[in-house]
Coordinates of C-alpha atoms and ligand atoms in Angstrom, one line a residue:
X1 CA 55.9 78.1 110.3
X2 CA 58.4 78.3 113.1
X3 CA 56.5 75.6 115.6
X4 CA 58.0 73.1 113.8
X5 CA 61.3 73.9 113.1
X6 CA 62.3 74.9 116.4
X7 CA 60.6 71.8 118.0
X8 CA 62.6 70.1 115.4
X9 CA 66.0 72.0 116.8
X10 CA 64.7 71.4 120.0
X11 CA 64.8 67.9 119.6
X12 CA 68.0 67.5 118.3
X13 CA 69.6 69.3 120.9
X14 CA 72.9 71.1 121.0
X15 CA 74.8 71.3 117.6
X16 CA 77.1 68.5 118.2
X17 CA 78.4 67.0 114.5
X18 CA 78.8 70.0 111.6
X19 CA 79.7 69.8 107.9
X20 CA 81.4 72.4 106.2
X21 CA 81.6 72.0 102.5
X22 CA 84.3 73.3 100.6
X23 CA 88.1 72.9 101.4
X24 CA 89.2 76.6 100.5
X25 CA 90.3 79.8 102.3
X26 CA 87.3 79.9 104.2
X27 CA 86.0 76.4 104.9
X28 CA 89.4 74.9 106.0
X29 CA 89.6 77.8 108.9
X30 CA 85.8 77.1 109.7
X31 CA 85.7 73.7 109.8
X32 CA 89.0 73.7 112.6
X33 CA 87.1 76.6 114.4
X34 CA 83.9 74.5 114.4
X35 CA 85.9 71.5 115.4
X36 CA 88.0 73.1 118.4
X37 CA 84.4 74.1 119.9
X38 CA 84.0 72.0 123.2
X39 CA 80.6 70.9 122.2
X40 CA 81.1 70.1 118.9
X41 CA 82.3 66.4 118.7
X42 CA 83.2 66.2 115.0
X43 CA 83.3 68.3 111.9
X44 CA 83.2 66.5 108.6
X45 CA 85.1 68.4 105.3
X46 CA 83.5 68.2 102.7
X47 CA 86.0 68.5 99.2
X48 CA 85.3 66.5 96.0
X49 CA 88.3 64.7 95.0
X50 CA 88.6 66.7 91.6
X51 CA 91.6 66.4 90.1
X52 CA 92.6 70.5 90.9
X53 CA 91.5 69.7 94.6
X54 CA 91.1 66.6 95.7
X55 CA 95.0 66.4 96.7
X56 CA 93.6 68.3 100.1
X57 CA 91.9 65.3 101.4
X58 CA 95.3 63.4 101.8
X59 CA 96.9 66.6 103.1
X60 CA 94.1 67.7 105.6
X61 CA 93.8 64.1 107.2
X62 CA 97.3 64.2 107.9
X63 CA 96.4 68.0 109.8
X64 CA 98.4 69.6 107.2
X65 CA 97.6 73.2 105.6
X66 CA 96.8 73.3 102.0
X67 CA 96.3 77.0 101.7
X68 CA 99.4 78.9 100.3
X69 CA 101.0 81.9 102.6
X70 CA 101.1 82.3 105.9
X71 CA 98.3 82.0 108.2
X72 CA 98.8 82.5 111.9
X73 CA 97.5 79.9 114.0
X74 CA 95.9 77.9 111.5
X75 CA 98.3 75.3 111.0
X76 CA 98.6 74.2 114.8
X77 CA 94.9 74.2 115.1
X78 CA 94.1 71.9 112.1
X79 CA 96.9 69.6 113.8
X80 CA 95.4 69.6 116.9
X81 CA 91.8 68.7 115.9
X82 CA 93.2 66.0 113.4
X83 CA 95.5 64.5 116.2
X84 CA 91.8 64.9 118.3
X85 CA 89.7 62.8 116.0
X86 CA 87.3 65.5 116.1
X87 CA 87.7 66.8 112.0
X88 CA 88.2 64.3 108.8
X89 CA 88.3 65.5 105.3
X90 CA 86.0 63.4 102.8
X91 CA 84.5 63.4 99.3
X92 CA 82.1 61.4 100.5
X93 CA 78.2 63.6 100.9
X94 CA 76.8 61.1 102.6
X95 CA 78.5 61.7 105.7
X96 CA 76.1 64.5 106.0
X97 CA 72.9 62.7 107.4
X98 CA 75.3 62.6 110.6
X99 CA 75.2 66.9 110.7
X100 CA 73.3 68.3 112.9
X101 CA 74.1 71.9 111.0
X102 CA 76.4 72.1 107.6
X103 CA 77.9 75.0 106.0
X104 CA 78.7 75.5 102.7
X105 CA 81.7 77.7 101.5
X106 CA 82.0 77.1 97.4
X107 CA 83.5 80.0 95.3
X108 CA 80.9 82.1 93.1
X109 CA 82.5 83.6 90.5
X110 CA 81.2 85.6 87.7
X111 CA 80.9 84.1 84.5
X112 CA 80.3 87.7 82.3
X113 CA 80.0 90.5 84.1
X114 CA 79.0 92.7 81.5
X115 CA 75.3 90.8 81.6
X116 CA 75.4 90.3 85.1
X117 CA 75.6 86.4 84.8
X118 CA 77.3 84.2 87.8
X119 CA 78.5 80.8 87.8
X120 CA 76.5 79.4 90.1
X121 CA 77.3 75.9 88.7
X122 CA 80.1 75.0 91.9
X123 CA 77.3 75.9 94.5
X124 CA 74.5 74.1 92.8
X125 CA 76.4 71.3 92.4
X126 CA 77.6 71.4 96.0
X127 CA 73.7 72.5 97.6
X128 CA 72.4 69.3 95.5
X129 CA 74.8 67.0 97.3
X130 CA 73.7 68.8 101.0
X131 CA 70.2 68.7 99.5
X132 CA 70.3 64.5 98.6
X133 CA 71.5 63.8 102.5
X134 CA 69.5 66.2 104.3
X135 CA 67.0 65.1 107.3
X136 CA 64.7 67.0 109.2
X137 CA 65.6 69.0 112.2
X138 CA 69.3 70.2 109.9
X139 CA 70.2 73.6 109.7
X140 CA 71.7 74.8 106.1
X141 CA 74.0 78.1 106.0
X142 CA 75.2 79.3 103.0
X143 CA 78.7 81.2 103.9
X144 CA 79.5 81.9 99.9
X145 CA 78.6 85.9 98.8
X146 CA 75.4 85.1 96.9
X147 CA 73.4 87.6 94.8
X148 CA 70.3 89.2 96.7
X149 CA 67.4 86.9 96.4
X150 CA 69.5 83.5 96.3
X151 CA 69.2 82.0 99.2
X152 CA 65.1 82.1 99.3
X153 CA 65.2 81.5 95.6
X154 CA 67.4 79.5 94.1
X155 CA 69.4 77.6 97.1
X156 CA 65.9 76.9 98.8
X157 CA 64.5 75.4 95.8
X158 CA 67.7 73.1 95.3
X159 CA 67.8 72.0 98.6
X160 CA 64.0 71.2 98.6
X161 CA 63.5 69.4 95.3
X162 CA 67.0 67.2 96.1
X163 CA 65.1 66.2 99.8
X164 CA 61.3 66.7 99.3
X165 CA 61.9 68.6 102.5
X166 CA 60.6 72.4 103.2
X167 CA 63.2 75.2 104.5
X168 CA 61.2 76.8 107.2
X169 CA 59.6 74.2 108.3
X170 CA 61.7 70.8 108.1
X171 CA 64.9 72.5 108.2
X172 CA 66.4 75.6 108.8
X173 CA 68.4 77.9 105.6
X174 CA 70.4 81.0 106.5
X175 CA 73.4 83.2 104.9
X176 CA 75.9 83.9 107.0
X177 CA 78.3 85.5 105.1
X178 CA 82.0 85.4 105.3
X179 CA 84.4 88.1 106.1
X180 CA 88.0 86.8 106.0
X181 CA 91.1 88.0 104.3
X182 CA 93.8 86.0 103.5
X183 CA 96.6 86.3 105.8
X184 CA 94.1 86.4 108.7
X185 CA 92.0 84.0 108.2
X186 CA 91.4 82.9 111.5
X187 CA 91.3 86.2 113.0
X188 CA 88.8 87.2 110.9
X189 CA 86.3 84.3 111.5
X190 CA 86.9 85.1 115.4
X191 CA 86.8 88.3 115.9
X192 CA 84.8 90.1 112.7
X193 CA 81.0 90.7 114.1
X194 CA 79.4 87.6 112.0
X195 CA 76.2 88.5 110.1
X196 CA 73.2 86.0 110.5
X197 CA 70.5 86.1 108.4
X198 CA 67.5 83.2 108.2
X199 CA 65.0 82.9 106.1
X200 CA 62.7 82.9 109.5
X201 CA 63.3 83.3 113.1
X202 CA 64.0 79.9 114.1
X203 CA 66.7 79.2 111.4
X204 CA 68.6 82.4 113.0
X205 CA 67.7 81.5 116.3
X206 CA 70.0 78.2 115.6
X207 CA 72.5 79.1 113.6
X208 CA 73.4 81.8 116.6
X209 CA 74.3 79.1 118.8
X210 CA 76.1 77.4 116.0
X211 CA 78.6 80.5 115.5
X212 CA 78.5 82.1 119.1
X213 CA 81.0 79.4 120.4
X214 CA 83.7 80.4 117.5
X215 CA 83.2 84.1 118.2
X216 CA 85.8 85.6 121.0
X217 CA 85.1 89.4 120.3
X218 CA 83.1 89.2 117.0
X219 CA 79.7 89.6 117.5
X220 CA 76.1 88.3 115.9
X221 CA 74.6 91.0 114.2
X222 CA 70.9 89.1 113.0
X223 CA 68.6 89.9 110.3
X224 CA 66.8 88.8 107.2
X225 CA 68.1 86.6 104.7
X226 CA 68.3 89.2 102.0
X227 CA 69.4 91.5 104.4
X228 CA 72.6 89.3 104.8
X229 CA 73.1 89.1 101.5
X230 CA 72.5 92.7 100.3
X231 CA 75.1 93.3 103.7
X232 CA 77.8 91.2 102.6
X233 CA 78.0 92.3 98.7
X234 CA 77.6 96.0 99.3
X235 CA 80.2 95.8 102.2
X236 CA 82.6 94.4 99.5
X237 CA 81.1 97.1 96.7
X238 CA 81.5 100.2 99.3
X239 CA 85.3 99.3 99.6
X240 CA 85.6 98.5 95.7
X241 CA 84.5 102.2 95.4
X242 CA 86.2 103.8 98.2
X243 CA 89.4 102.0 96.3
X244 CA 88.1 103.9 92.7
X245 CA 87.3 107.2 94.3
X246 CA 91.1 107.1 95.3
X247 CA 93.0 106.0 92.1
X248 CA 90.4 108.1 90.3
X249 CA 92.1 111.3 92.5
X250 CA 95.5 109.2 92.2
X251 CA 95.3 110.0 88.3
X252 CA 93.9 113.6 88.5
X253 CA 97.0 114.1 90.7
X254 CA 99.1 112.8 88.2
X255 CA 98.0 115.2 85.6
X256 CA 98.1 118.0 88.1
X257 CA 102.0 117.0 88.9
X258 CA 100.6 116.9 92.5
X259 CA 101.8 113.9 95.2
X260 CA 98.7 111.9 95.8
X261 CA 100.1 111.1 99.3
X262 CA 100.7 114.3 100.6
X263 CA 96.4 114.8 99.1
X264 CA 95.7 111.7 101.2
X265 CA 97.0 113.0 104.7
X266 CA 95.2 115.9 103.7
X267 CA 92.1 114.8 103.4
X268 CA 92.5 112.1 106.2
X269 CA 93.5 114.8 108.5
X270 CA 89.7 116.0 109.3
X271 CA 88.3 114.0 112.2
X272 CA 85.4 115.5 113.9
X273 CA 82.6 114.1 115.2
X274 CA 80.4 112.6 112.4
X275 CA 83.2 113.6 110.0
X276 CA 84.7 110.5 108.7
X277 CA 87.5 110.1 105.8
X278 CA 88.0 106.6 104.8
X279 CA 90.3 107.3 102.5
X280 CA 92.0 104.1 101.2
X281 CA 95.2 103.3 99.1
X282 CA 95.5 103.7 94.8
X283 CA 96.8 101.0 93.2
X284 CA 97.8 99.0 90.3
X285 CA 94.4 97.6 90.8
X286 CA 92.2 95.2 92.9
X287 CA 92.1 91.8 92.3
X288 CA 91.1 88.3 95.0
X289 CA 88.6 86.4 94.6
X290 CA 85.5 88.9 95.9
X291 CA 85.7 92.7 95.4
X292 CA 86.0 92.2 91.6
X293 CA 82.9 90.4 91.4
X294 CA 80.6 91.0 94.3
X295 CA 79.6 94.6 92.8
X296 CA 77.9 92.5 90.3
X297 CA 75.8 90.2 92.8
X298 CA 74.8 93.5 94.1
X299 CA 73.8 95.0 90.8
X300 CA 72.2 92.1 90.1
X301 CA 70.0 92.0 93.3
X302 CA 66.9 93.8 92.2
X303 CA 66.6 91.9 89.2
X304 CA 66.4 88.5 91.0
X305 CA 63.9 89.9 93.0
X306 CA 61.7 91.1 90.0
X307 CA 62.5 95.0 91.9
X308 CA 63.6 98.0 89.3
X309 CA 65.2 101.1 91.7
X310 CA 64.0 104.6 91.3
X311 CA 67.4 105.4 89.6
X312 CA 68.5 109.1 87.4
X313 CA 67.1 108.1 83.6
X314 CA 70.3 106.8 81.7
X315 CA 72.9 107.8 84.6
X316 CA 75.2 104.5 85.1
X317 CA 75.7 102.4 88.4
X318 CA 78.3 104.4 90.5
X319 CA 79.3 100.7 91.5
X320 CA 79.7 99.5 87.9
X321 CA 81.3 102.8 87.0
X322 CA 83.5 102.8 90.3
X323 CA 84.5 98.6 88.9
X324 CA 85.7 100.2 85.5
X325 CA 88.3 102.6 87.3
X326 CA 90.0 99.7 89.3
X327 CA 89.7 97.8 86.1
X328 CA 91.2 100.3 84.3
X329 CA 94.5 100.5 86.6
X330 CA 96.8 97.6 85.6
X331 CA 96.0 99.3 81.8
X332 CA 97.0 102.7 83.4
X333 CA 100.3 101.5 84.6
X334 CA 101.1 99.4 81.2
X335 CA 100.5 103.2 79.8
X336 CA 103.4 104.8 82.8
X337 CA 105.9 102.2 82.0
X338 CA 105.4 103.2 77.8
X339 CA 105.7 106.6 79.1
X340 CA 108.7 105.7 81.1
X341 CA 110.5 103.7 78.0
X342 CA 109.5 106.8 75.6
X343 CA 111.7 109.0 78.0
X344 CA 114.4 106.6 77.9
X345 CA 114.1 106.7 74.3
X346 CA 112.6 103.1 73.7
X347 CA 109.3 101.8 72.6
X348 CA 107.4 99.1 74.6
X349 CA 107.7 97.0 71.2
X350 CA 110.7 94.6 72.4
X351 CA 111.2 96.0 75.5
X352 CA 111.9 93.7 78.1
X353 CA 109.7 94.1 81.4
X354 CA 110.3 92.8 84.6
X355 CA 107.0 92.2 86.6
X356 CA 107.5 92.4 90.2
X357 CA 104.6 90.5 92.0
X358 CA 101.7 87.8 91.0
X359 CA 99.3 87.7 93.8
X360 CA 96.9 90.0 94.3
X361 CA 98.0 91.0 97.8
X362 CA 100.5 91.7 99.9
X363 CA 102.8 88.2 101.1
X364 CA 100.7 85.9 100.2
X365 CA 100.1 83.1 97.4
X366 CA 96.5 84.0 96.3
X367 CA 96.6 85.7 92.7
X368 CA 92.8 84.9 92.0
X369 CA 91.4 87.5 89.6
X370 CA 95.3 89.2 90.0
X371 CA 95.3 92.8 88.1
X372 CA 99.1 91.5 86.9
X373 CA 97.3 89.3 84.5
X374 CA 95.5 92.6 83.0
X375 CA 99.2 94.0 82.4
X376 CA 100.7 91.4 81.4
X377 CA 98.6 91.1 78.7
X378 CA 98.4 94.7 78.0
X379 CA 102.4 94.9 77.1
X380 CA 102.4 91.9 75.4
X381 CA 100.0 93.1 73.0
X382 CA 102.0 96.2 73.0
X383 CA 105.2 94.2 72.0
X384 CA 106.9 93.9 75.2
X385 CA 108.7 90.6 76.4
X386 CA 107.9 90.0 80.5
X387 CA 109.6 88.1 83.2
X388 CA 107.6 87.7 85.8
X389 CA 108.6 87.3 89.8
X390 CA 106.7 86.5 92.9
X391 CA 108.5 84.4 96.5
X392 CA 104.5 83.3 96.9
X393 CA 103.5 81.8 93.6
X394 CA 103.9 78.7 91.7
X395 CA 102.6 76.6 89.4
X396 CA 100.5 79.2 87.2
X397 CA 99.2 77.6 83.7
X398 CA 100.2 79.6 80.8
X399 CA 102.6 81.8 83.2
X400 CA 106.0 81.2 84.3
X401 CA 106.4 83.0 88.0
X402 CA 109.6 82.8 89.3
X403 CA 111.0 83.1 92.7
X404 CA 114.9 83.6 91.4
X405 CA 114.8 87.8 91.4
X406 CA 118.0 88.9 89.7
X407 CA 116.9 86.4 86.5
X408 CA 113.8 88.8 86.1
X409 CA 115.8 91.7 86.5
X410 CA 118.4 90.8 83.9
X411 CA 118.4 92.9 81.0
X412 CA 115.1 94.7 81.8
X413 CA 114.2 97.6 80.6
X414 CA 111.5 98.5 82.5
X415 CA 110.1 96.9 86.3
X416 CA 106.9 97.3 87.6
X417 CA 105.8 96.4 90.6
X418 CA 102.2 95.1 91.3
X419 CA 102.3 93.4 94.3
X420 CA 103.4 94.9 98.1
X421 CA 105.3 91.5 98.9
X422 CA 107.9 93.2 101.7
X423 CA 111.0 91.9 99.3
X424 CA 109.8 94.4 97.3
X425 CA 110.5 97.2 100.0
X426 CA 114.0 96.6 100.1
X427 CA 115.0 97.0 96.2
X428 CA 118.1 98.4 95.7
X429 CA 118.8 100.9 93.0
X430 CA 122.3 100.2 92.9
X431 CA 122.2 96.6 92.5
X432 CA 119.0 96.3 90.5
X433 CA 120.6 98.9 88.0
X434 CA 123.4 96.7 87.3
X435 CA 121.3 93.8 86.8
X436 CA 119.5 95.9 83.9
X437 CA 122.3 96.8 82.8
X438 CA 121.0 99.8 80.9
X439 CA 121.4 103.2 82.2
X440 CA 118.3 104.5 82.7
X441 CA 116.0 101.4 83.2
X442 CA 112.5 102.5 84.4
X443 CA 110.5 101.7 87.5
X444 CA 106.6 101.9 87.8
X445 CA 105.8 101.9 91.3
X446 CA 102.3 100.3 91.8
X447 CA 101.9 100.2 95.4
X448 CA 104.2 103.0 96.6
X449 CA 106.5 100.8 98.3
X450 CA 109.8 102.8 97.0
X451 CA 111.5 105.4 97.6
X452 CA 111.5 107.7 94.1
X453 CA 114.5 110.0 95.4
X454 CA 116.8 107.4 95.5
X455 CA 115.9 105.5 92.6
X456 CA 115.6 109.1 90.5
X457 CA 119.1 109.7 92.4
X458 CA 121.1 106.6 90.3
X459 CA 119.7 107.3 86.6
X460 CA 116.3 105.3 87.2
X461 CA 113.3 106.7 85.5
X462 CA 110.7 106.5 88.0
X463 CA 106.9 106.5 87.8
X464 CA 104.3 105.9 90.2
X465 CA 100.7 106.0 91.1
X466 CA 99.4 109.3 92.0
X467 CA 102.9 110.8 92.3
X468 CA 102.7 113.8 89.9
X469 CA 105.2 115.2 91.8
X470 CA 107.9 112.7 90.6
X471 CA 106.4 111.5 87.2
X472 CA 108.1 114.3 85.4
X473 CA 111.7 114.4 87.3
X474 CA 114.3 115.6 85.6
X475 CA 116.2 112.2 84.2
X476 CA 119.9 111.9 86.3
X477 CA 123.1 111.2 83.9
Ligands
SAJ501 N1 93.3 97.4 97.4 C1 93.7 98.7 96.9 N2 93.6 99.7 97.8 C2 93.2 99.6 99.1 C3 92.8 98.3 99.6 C4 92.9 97.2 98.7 O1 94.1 98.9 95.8 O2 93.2 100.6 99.9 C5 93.4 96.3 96.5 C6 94.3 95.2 97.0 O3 95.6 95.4 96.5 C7 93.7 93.9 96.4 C8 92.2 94.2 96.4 O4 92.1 95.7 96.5 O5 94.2 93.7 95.1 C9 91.4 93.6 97.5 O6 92.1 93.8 98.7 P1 91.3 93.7 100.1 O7 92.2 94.3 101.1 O8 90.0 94.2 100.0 O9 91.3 92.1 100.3 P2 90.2 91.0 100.1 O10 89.5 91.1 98.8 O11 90.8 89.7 100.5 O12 89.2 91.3 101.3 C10 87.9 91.9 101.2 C11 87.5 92.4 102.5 N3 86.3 93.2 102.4 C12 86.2 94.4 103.1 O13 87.0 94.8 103.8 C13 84.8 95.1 102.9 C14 87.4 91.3 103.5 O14 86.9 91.8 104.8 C15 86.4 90.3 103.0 O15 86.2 89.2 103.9 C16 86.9 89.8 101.7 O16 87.0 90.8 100.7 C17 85.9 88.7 101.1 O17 86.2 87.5 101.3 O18 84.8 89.1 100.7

């Protein structure tokens, strides 16, 4: 099978043009990456010009950032390969018989996760526009988290009923997942170890050479296709869980008027040698645009690949059950601020509540899948009126963020914070108090970026996450 591919390769040569379709958080830092590479002469963008996206065109021709929040060293690099000639941002697909290797970087959401069922509908459509320009001798890499079992089945069959051609043989198909964080996008792409796996030797063989260039001290970790896949999701799962083991012990320590933190150190404290403790941080919940969902491409794995797991009869998923607790945390803080009003002597029922933070993480713009939207909607059922802030975020349908602080903070009964934006950090109790104007205005503490003792010192009723120490203090008059 792999004569003729890597003759194919062989023929072609170095990779010297690449396509990377999809103009978001990770294709924009690829495609300058790709393009900044010596022997790579151009890189083509691929972004439909929808009406939510196809403003980025204009914008990335002119070498200037789309993405929202800061990312280091992004901005001067997409200038620099713009003013080079060597990247151009088109809706145009057929600029892809020029690639010699394209990558495709298109969200896959979840449409209900409660059956398990993606949205594969944004990566169809986009592997059926790679799969209507693709020649012989190409190299396909699918960078999106897929579900075990989709880039064999599904994106293999796409790609060779839109070209008549065969993956394997004709042209080569791997999934070479992403690993980037907003904030550090760049970083990320350079410097995490980059997982390559092809559906057959040859097909890994190349897309090595296409990533080894970007790397500086990542490194290629190879394997099968449905190894990358089941690598990528369960990396993503592990850390969704590690996050629910902790708020799971965060709420235990709240009924056990115990300070989750002081647990924490603990437990971090025993390092020996095969002894780790990767304890991570509670929360008012985990949100972005992948550990909320890949669980289920996970879950879903076995099924796509027609394999049932020797699992204990009628025992749930520990991933599904460990998605349930972070899902349950923006709920769990709408039930601390209720708590919090009751001691003040309020209901939530036309309370006013100031929420302190949209996105889902720390200085930045992105609130995909944000746990504030779980709250938000929880109080408002409960009665409560909400003003929400964030410096990062505009321009959310249905939701009126604003940047203006003290306007939130006017007249609020309550203030939760959701978000570790450092603004947040430096809140003070004095002046936030008077802005209340009440005289014992609650704070819920989401992300333990407060300090209690000072708020609890000027008549605030404070709760937080995991801090059963405080939860109960004695209220100051
Ligand atoms: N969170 C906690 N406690 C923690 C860490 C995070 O509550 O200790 C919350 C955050 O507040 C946020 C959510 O979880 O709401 C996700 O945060 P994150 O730090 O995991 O950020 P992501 O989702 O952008 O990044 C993850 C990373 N995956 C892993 O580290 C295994 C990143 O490396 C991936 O590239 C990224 O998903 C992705 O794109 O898959």
């Amino acid at each position: 099978m792999g004569g003729k591919l890597a003759s194919l390769f062989a023929e072609r040569g170095l990779i010297t043009t690449v396509g990377v379709v999809g103009m978001g958080y990770v294709g924009i830092p690829s495609a300058v990456l790709f393009a900044d590479v010596l022997q790579i002469r151009h890189v083509y963008g691929f972004q439909r010009d929808s009406p939510r996206s196809g403003s980025k065109i204009a914008l990335l021709n002119r070498g200037q950032n789309p993405l929202v929040g800061d990312e280091p060293g992004l901005p001067e690099l997409l200038e620099k390969v713009v003013s080079e000639g060597k990247f151009t941002c088109t809706p145009d697909f057929s600029h892809i018989q020029s690639c010699d290797a394209v990558t495709v970087a298109i969200q896959t959401p979840f449409l209900d996760p409660a059956d398990l069922v993606p949205d594969f509908t944004p990566l169809s459509d986009g592997l059926r526009a790679v799969g209507g320009n693709l020649a012989e001798g190409m190299l396909i890499v699918i960078e999106s988290t897929v579900t075990p079992g989709t880039t064999q089945g599904i994106a293999r069959e796409i790609l060779e009923e839109e070209s008549g051609l065969s993956a394997g043989k004709d042209f080569g198909l791997v999934h070479a997942p992403e690993r980037v964080m907003v904030g550090r996008l760049i970083r990320n792409i350079r410097e995490h170890d980059r997982i390559v796996g092809g559906i057959d030797p040859a097909s890994t063989r190349r897309a090595i050479g296409l990533y080894t260039p970007v790397l500086t001290t990542g490194r290629i970790i190879p394997m099968t296709a449905t190894a990358a896949e089941v690598t990528k999701t369960a990396e993503n799962t592990f850390r969704d869980l590690q996050i629910a083991a902790v708020n799971e012990l965060a709420l235990y320590c709240e009924a056990m008027g115990v300070n989750i933190y002081d647990v924490r150190e603990g437990i971090a404290s025993l390092r020996e040698e095969g002894v780790t403790r990767a304890i991570l941080w509670p929360g008012a919940g985990v949100g972005g645009h992948c550990l909320p969902k890949d669980t289920y491409h996970l879950e879903r794995g076995p099924q796509v690949l027609g394999a049932v797991p020797d699992y204990p009869p009628g025992r749930e998923s520990l991933y599904l059950l460990a998605r349930s607790i972070n899902d349950f945390m923006p709920v769990h803080m709408a039930n601390l601020a209720e708590a919090g009003l009751t001691r003040a002597g309020r209901t939530m029922g036309g309370s006013r509540i100031a929420l302190l933070g949209w996105s889902f993480i720390a200085n930045s713009g992105d609130w995909r899948n944000t746990p504030s939207a779980v709250f938000l909607e929880t109080v408002i059922t409960r009665g409560a009126d909400v003003l929400v802030h964030d410096p990062f975020v505009t321009g959310v349908p249905g939701v009126d963020v604003r940047q203006e602080l003290s306007s939130v903070l006017k007249g609020a009964d309550a203030v939760a914070i959701f978000t570790g934006h450092t603004q947040y950090r430096s809140l003070d109790p004095v002046r936030c108090l008077a802005l209340t104007g009440s005289r014992h205005p609650v704070i819920v503490d989401g992300r333990n970026i407060i300090d209690p003792d000072i708020f609890i010192r000027e008549g605030w009723i404070y709760k937080g996450i995991g801090r059963g120490d405080k939860n109960g203090h004695e209220i100051r008059t």
